[in-house]
Coordinates of C-alpha atoms in Angstrom, one line a residue:
M1 CA -83.4 -23.2 -34.2
K2 CA -80.5 -24.5 -32.1
Q3 CA -78.2 -26.8 -34.1
K4 CA -77.3 -30.1 -32.5
L5 CA -73.6 -30.9 -31.9
P6 CA -73.7 -34.4 -33.6
L7 CA -75.0 -32.7 -36.8
L8 CA -72.3 -30.1 -36.7
L9 CA -69.6 -32.6 -36.2
G10 CA -71.0 -34.9 -38.8
L11 CA -70.9 -32.0 -41.3
F12 CA -67.4 -31.1 -40.3
M13 CA -66.1 -34.7 -40.7
S14 CA -67.9 -35.4 -43.9
S15 CA -66.9 -32.2 -45.7
C16 CA -63.4 -31.9 -44.2
V17 CA -63.8 -28.2 -43.7
S18 CA -61.7 -26.3 -41.2
L19 CA -63.1 -24.7 -38.0
D20 CA -62.4 -21.3 -39.5
Q21 CA -64.9 -22.0 -42.3
L22 CA -67.8 -22.7 -39.8
P23 CA -70.1 -19.8 -38.7
P24 CA -68.9 -18.0 -35.6
G25 CA -70.5 -19.6 -32.5
S26 CA -71.7 -22.7 -34.3
I27 CA -69.3 -24.9 -32.2
P28 CA -68.9 -24.1 -28.5
S29 CA -65.2 -23.6 -27.6
A30 CA -63.6 -25.7 -25.0
Q31 CA -62.7 -24.1 -21.8
A32 CA -59.0 -23.5 -21.3
P33 CA -57.1 -25.9 -19.1
A34 CA -56.6 -24.7 -15.5
K35 CA -53.5 -22.6 -15.3
G36 CA -51.3 -21.6 -12.4
E37 CA -48.2 -22.7 -10.6
S38 CA -47.2 -26.3 -10.6
P39 CA -48.0 -28.1 -7.3
Y40 CA -44.8 -30.1 -7.8
P41 CA -41.2 -29.0 -8.0
A42 CA -39.8 -28.2 -11.4
L43 CA -37.1 -30.2 -13.1
D44 CA -33.5 -29.4 -12.3
P45 CA -31.4 -27.1 -14.5
G46 CA -30.2 -28.6 -17.8
H47 CA -33.5 -30.2 -18.8
Q48 CA -34.7 -30.2 -22.4
I49 CA -38.0 -29.0 -23.9
V50 CA -39.7 -30.7 -26.9
N51 CA -43.0 -29.7 -28.5
S52 CA -45.6 -31.9 -30.3
S53 CA -49.0 -31.3 -31.7
H54 CA -50.8 -31.2 -28.3
F55 CA -48.0 -31.3 -25.7
T56 CA -45.0 -29.5 -24.4
L57 CA -42.6 -32.0 -22.9
Y58 CA -39.9 -31.4 -20.3
G59 CA -37.2 -34.0 -19.6
Y60 CA -33.5 -34.8 -19.3
S61 CA -33.1 -37.4 -22.1
S62 CA -33.9 -37.0 -25.8
T63 CA -34.6 -40.7 -26.0
E64 CA -37.2 -40.5 -23.2
L65 CA -38.7 -37.3 -24.6
D66 CA -39.2 -38.9 -28.0
A67 CA -40.7 -42.1 -26.5
V68 CA -43.1 -40.3 -24.2
R69 CA -44.1 -37.8 -26.9
N70 CA -45.2 -40.7 -29.2
I71 CA -47.1 -42.3 -26.3
V72 CA -49.0 -39.2 -25.2
E73 CA -49.9 -38.2 -28.8
E74 CA -51.2 -41.8 -29.5
V75 CA -53.2 -41.8 -26.3
F76 CA -54.6 -38.3 -26.9
T77 CA -55.8 -39.3 -30.3
R78 CA -57.5 -42.4 -29.0
V79 CA -59.2 -40.8 -25.9
S80 CA -60.4 -37.6 -27.7
G81 CA -61.7 -39.7 -30.6
D82 CA -63.5 -42.2 -28.3
I83 CA -65.5 -39.4 -26.7
G84 CA -66.0 -37.4 -29.9
L85 CA -64.2 -34.3 -28.7
Y86 CA -61.1 -34.4 -31.0
T87 CA -62.2 -31.3 -32.9
F88 CA -62.6 -29.3 -29.7
L89 CA -59.4 -30.4 -28.1
A90 CA -57.2 -30.2 -31.2
S91 CA -56.1 -26.7 -30.4
Q92 CA -55.4 -27.3 -26.7
N93 CA -51.8 -27.7 -25.4
F94 CA -50.9 -29.7 -22.3
S95 CA -47.6 -30.2 -20.5
V96 CA -45.7 -33.4 -19.6
V97 CA -43.0 -33.3 -17.0
I98 CA -40.6 -36.3 -17.1
Y99 CA -38.6 -36.7 -13.9
R100 CA -35.2 -38.2 -13.8
D101 CA -36.2 -41.6 -12.4
R102 CA -38.6 -43.3 -10.0
E103 CA -36.9 -41.9 -6.9
D104 CA -37.0 -38.3 -8.2
F105 CA -40.7 -38.7 -9.2
L106 CA -41.8 -40.1 -5.8
K107 CA -39.7 -37.6 -3.9
K108 CA -41.1 -34.5 -5.8
T109 CA -44.7 -35.6 -6.2
N110 CA -45.2 -37.6 -2.9
Q111 CA -47.2 -40.2 -4.8
P112 CA -47.8 -43.8 -3.5
E113 CA -45.0 -46.2 -4.2
S114 CA -46.9 -47.9 -7.0
A115 CA -47.6 -44.7 -8.9
R116 CA -45.8 -43.9 -12.2
V117 CA -48.0 -41.1 -13.4
T118 CA -50.0 -38.3 -11.8
S119 CA -51.6 -35.1 -13.0
A120 CA -52.6 -31.6 -11.9
G121 CA -54.3 -28.9 -13.9
D122 CA -53.1 -29.2 -17.5
K123 CA -49.9 -31.1 -16.7
L124 CA -48.9 -34.8 -16.6
Y125 CA -46.0 -35.8 -14.3
L126 CA -44.3 -39.1 -14.7
Y127 CA -41.1 -41.1 -14.9
Y128 CA -40.2 -43.3 -17.8
D129 CA -38.7 -46.8 -17.2
G130 CA -39.4 -48.3 -20.6
Q131 CA -42.4 -50.2 -19.4
N132 CA -46.0 -49.8 -20.7
L133 CA -47.2 -46.4 -19.4
K134 CA -50.2 -46.1 -21.6
P135 CA -52.9 -47.3 -19.1
E136 CA -51.8 -44.8 -16.4
I137 CA -51.3 -42.0 -19.0
A138 CA -54.7 -42.7 -20.5
H139 CA -56.3 -42.5 -17.0
H140 CA -54.8 -39.1 -16.1
L141 CA -55.1 -37.7 -19.6
S142 CA -58.8 -38.5 -19.6
H143 CA -59.2 -36.4 -16.4
M144 CA -57.3 -33.5 -18.0
L145 CA -59.3 -33.6 -21.3
L146 CA -62.6 -33.7 -19.5
K147 CA -61.6 -30.9 -17.2
S148 CA -60.5 -28.8 -20.2
Y149 CA -64.0 -29.2 -21.7
L150 CA -66.3 -29.1 -18.6
G151 CA -64.2 -26.9 -16.3
D152 CA -65.5 -27.0 -12.7
K153 CA -68.7 -28.8 -13.8
R154 CA -66.5 -32.0 -14.0
T155 CA -66.5 -32.1 -10.2
T156 CA -70.3 -32.6 -10.1
V157 CA -70.1 -35.8 -12.2
K158 CA -67.4 -37.7 -10.5
W159 CA -68.9 -41.0 -11.6
L160 CA -68.5 -39.9 -15.2
D161 CA -65.0 -38.5 -14.7
E162 CA -63.6 -41.6 -13.1
G163 CA -65.6 -43.9 -15.2
L164 CA -64.2 -42.4 -18.4
A165 CA -60.7 -42.5 -17.0
M166 CA -61.0 -46.1 -16.0
Y167 CA -62.6 -47.0 -19.4
E168 CA -59.5 -45.6 -21.2
E169 CA -57.1 -47.1 -18.7
V170 CA -58.7 -50.6 -19.3
A171 CA -58.6 -50.0 -23.1
H172 CA -54.8 -49.5 -22.9
M173 CA -54.1 -52.5 -20.7
S174 CA -52.3 -55.6 -22.0
E175 CA -54.7 -58.5 -22.8
L176 CA -53.6 -60.3 -19.7
E177 CA -54.3 -57.3 -17.4
R178 CA -57.6 -56.6 -19.1
S179 CA -58.7 -60.2 -18.7
A180 CA -57.9 -60.2 -14.9
Y181 CA -59.6 -56.8 -14.5
N182 CA -62.8 -57.9 -16.2
A183 CA -63.0 -61.1 -14.2
S184 CA -62.7 -59.1 -11.0
K185 CA -65.2 -56.6 -12.2
S186 CA -67.8 -59.2 -13.1
A187 CA -67.6 -60.8 -9.6
Q188 CA -67.7 -57.5 -7.8
L189 CA -70.7 -56.2 -9.7
R190 CA -72.7 -59.3 -8.8
D191 CA -71.9 -58.9 -5.1
K192 CA -71.3 -55.2 -4.5
R193 CA -73.4 -53.3 -7.1
M194 CA -74.7 -50.1 -5.7
A195 CA -77.7 -48.0 -6.7
F196 CA -76.9 -45.1 -9.0
S197 CA -78.2 -42.7 -6.3
Q198 CA -75.4 -43.9 -4.1
M199 CA -72.9 -44.2 -6.9
T200 CA -73.2 -40.6 -7.8
F201 CA -72.5 -39.3 -4.3
F202 CA -69.8 -41.8 -3.4
V203 CA -66.4 -40.2 -2.9
T204 CA -63.1 -42.2 -2.8
N205 CA -60.1 -41.1 -0.8
T206 CA -57.5 -42.5 -3.2
E207 CA -57.1 -43.9 -6.7
E208 CA -54.4 -46.3 -5.6
R209 CA -56.7 -49.4 -5.6
R210 CA -58.9 -48.3 -8.5
R211 CA -58.3 -51.5 -10.5
T212 CA -59.8 -53.7 -7.7
D213 CA -62.2 -51.2 -6.0
A214 CA -65.9 -52.0 -6.7
W215 CA -67.0 -48.3 -7.1
Y216 CA -64.3 -47.7 -9.8
Q217 CA -65.3 -50.9 -11.5
Q218 CA -69.0 -50.0 -11.5
V219 CA -68.5 -46.5 -12.9
E220 CA -66.2 -47.9 -15.6
S221 CA -68.9 -50.4 -16.5
V222 CA -71.6 -47.7 -16.7
V223 CA -69.5 -45.4 -18.9
S224 CA -68.5 -48.3 -21.1
Y225 CA -72.1 -49.2 -21.5
L226 CA -73.1 -45.6 -22.3
L227 CA -70.3 -45.3 -24.9
M228 CA -71.7 -48.4 -26.7
Q229 CA -75.2 -46.9 -27.0
G230 CA -74.3 -44.6 -29.8
S231 CA -71.5 -43.1 -31.7
P232 CA -68.8 -40.9 -30.1
L233 CA -70.9 -38.0 -31.4
S234 CA -73.7 -39.0 -29.0
F235 CA -71.3 -39.0 -26.1
A236 CA -69.9 -35.7 -27.2
Q237 CA -73.4 -34.3 -27.3
F238 CA -74.0 -35.7 -23.8
I239 CA -70.9 -34.0 -22.4
S240 CA -71.7 -30.8 -24.2
D241 CA -75.2 -30.7 -22.7
L242 CA -73.8 -31.4 -19.2
R243 CA -72.2 -27.9 -19.3
V244 CA -75.7 -26.4 -19.1
L245 CA -78.2 -29.2 -18.3
E246 CA -78.7 -31.7 -15.6
V247 CA -77.9 -35.3 -16.2
D248 CA -81.5 -36.4 -16.9
Q249 CA -82.0 -33.8 -19.6
A250 CA -78.5 -34.3 -21.1
L251 CA -79.1 -38.1 -21.5
A252 CA -82.6 -37.6 -23.0
D253 CA -81.1 -35.0 -25.5
A254 CA -78.1 -37.0 -26.5
Y255 CA -79.8 -40.5 -26.5
P256 CA -83.4 -39.7 -27.4
A257 CA -84.2 -43.3 -28.5
K258 CA -82.5 -44.8 -25.5
F259 CA -83.0 -42.9 -22.2
R260 CA -85.4 -40.4 -20.8
S261 CA -83.5 -40.1 -17.5
F262 CA -80.7 -41.4 -15.3
T263 CA -83.1 -44.0 -13.9
D264 CA -83.6 -45.4 -17.4
L265 CA -79.9 -45.7 -17.8
E266 CA -79.6 -47.5 -14.5
A267 CA -82.4 -50.0 -15.4
A268 CA -80.9 -50.7 -18.9
W269 CA -77.4 -51.1 -17.5
K270 CA -78.4 -53.6 -14.9
Y271 CA -79.4 -56.1 -17.6
T272 CA -75.9 -56.2 -18.9
I273 CA -74.1 -57.4 -15.7

C-alpha cells in the first residue's frame, strides 16, 4: 500500500531519524534546480564567495555577504517550514549574487526602478542597502523552492506559485506594511473578486504592482486560507500530489475532510472574505 507523505514526515520528525535510515524510495526526491548559464552578467573580478547551509553567495563586501547570508538562511527556514518541504529541500543549494550597488543591479538585470531582488533558475540577484530585504527575498525564494520541487509542473499552477510567493512576502513585511496591504486586499476582494476558473488562467505581465493588484491579492488570500486548513504536512502532501495528479484529486487526497474538489475550495474560501 502506498504510504502517505504526512505519515512519513511525521515519523521522521518524531523519531529524529536521518534520511539515510529511511527505506529507499519512501520519500520522493526533489527535482534539481534548473541549471544553465546566468541570464545576467556576472560580478566583476575581485568578488568574494561565501558558503552557507543552503546557499553559495557571491559579493564584494564581507559585511554584506554575512548580512545577506543570515537573511536568506532565515527566510529559507521559514518558507520551507511553512510549506512542509524542509526535509526535501535541506540538501539543495542555491546561489545569491550581490551586485555592487543599486546602479549596478539595475544596469545588469534591467529590472524596474523599484526592484531590489530578482531571480532566475536557482539564483537570487540583489543589491544590499541595509534596508529590509526579507519580503522581496521571501517572494523570489518561494518561486525558487517551488520550482526545485515541482519542476516544469509549477507553470501549470501559476495561482499557487504566485499565491505562495505573496503569502511569504506578506509574512515578512513590517507590521505597518502588512496592515496597509491587508486593508487594500479586503477592499479589492469585495469589489474585484474573480471566479477560480478565471483566476487559474489569468496571466500577469509584470510583478511590479503585485502588492496592489487584485489578482495577486486574491491568490495570496486563497493560498493563505489553504495553509490554514491543516498542518504544513497537509500542504506538503498537496504539492507532492500535484506532481502526478490534477488539482481536484490533489486537494481531495491532502485535505480529505475539507475538500473534494477545487470547486469546494472556492466555495469555502468565499465565506472568509
